[in-house]
XYZ file of C-alpha atoms in Angstrom:
148
model
C -57.533 -23.557 -64.963
C -56.330 -26.017 -62.345
C -54.355 -24.656 -59.437
C -51.070 -26.143 -58.263
C -52.742 -27.705 -55.209
C -55.450 -29.268 -57.402
C -52.807 -30.819 -59.661
C -50.895 -32.109 -56.623
C -54.077 -33.566 -55.094
C -54.925 -35.333 -58.371
C -51.360 -36.646 -58.652
C -51.579 -38.073 -55.135
C -54.871 -39.717 -56.042
C -53.123 -41.533 -58.910
C -50.547 -43.094 -56.561
C -51.580 -46.531 -55.279
C -52.535 -46.339 -51.606
C -49.951 -48.848 -50.438
C -46.969 -47.118 -52.022
C -46.577 -44.672 -49.117
C -46.527 -47.528 -46.622
C -44.061 -49.321 -48.877
C -41.766 -46.268 -48.922
C -41.951 -45.969 -45.147
C -41.198 -49.683 -44.686
C -38.203 -49.591 -47.036
C -36.980 -46.367 -45.426
C -37.241 -47.934 -41.980
C -35.425 -51.039 -43.157
C -32.646 -48.929 -44.708
C -32.288 -46.897 -41.520
C -32.133 -49.979 -39.284
C -29.490 -51.605 -41.513
C -27.435 -48.409 -41.323
C -27.801 -48.343 -37.542
C -26.623 -51.966 -37.473
C -23.395 -50.838 -39.140
C -22.998 -48.160 -36.455
C -23.667 -50.657 -33.676
C -21.170 -53.066 -35.270
C -18.543 -50.375 -34.868
C -19.606 -49.913 -31.251
C -19.387 -53.682 -30.827
C -15.662 -53.383 -31.488
C -15.161 -50.270 -29.378
C -17.385 -50.502 -26.287
C -18.879 -52.858 -23.747
C -22.495 -52.000 -24.643
C -21.998 -52.472 -28.402
C -22.934 -56.146 -28.287
C -26.250 -55.365 -26.610
C -27.058 -52.618 -29.113
C -26.152 -54.842 -32.059
C -28.262 -57.687 -30.695
C -31.300 -55.467 -30.144
C -30.719 -53.822 -33.525
C -30.706 -57.232 -35.203
C -34.195 -57.916 -33.898
C -35.440 -54.486 -34.983
C -33.885 -54.915 -38.442
C -35.480 -58.330 -38.815
C -38.834 -56.831 -37.811
C -38.340 -54.044 -40.366
C -37.736 -56.697 -43.041
C -40.986 -58.416 -42.060
C -42.792 -55.060 -42.192
C -41.389 -54.562 -45.707
C -42.943 -57.884 -46.788
C -46.287 -56.900 -45.262
C -46.181 -53.450 -46.903
C -45.332 -55.013 -50.277
C -48.314 -57.360 -50.025
C -50.612 -54.500 -49.012
C -49.319 -52.298 -51.843
C -49.975 -55.114 -54.306
C -53.300 -56.710 -53.448
C -55.575 -54.070 -51.938
C -53.444 -51.150 -53.174
C -53.436 -52.143 -56.827
C -49.650 -52.053 -57.235
C -47.187 -54.435 -58.828
C -46.345 -57.797 -57.194
C -42.614 -57.201 -57.899
C -41.907 -55.552 -54.490
C -43.116 -58.758 -52.800
C -40.226 -60.636 -54.406
C -37.770 -57.919 -53.375
C -39.107 -57.855 -49.818
C -39.025 -61.644 -49.562
C -35.425 -61.606 -50.770
C -34.541 -59.118 -48.045
C -36.186 -61.331 -45.461
C -34.064 -64.269 -46.663
C -30.929 -62.105 -46.485
C -31.902 -60.907 -42.993
C -32.374 -64.528 -41.914
C -28.929 -65.385 -43.261
C -27.511 -62.395 -41.373
C -29.003 -63.634 -38.116
C -27.597 -67.131 -38.627
C -24.167 -65.803 -39.604
C -24.110 -63.385 -36.681
C -25.020 -66.059 -34.151
C -22.415 -68.384 -35.681
C -19.802 -65.587 -35.472
C -18.852 -65.651 -39.151
C -17.863 -62.006 -39.701
C -16.106 -62.748 -43.007
C -19.549 -63.285 -44.593
C -21.742 -61.384 -42.105
C -20.114 -57.989 -42.720
C -20.061 -58.024 -46.542
C -23.640 -59.316 -46.572
C -24.654 -56.408 -44.352
C -23.016 -53.949 -46.759
C -24.796 -55.630 -49.678
C -28.124 -55.447 -47.849
C -27.660 -51.752 -47.128
C -26.853 -51.024 -50.775
C -29.824 -53.042 -52.027
C -32.125 -51.379 -49.517
C -31.004 -47.897 -50.621
C -31.583 -48.977 -54.235
C -35.072 -50.302 -53.433
C -35.927 -47.059 -51.629
C -34.666 -44.951 -54.545
C -36.682 -47.024 -57.022
C -39.851 -46.700 -54.984
C -39.453 -42.946 -54.575
C -38.633 -42.539 -58.286
C -41.676 -44.544 -59.371
C -43.918 -42.455 -57.104
C -42.449 -39.249 -58.517
C -42.963 -40.467 -62.079
C -46.634 -41.067 -61.243
C -46.862 -37.511 -59.898
C -45.281 -36.115 -63.060
C -47.497 -38.154 -65.380
C -50.669 -36.936 -63.640
C -52.875 -34.776 -65.890
C -52.058 -31.075 -65.642
C -55.676 -29.987 -66.073
C -59.126 -31.393 -65.740
C -60.711 -32.874 -68.860
C -62.933 -30.373 -70.635
C -61.435 -27.362 -68.841
C -59.413 -24.970 -70.938
C -56.198 -23.686 -69.462
């Protein structure tokens, strides 16, 4: 009979190697977008808000690039689906638009686009976590040939 830890270890073995990196990258991107919303509020309320928002923009853009890299690594060497590459590339395009709109001082588009990006990033993170959990659940509960 397989123990709980054996089942968990086998379930982890069924998860493509790059999916953990992909989850971390999407989580980081989601966090940085959220922190950009916080720094946008500080931008309106304090003298150091502009500096924080500017630095945060660079970090968020870097997180979007990391998401693309993680998606490629989860796909090619990790054996995953190429779909996250399209999602990650879309986020990078949206992040580029955010940078341009922020520099041009167009808050009427910059702010709603930031909200949209946060929502899409949360959705992408939830999908990635859910797909990993479904792989854990679908893992065999016992070893072939062993009676339980």
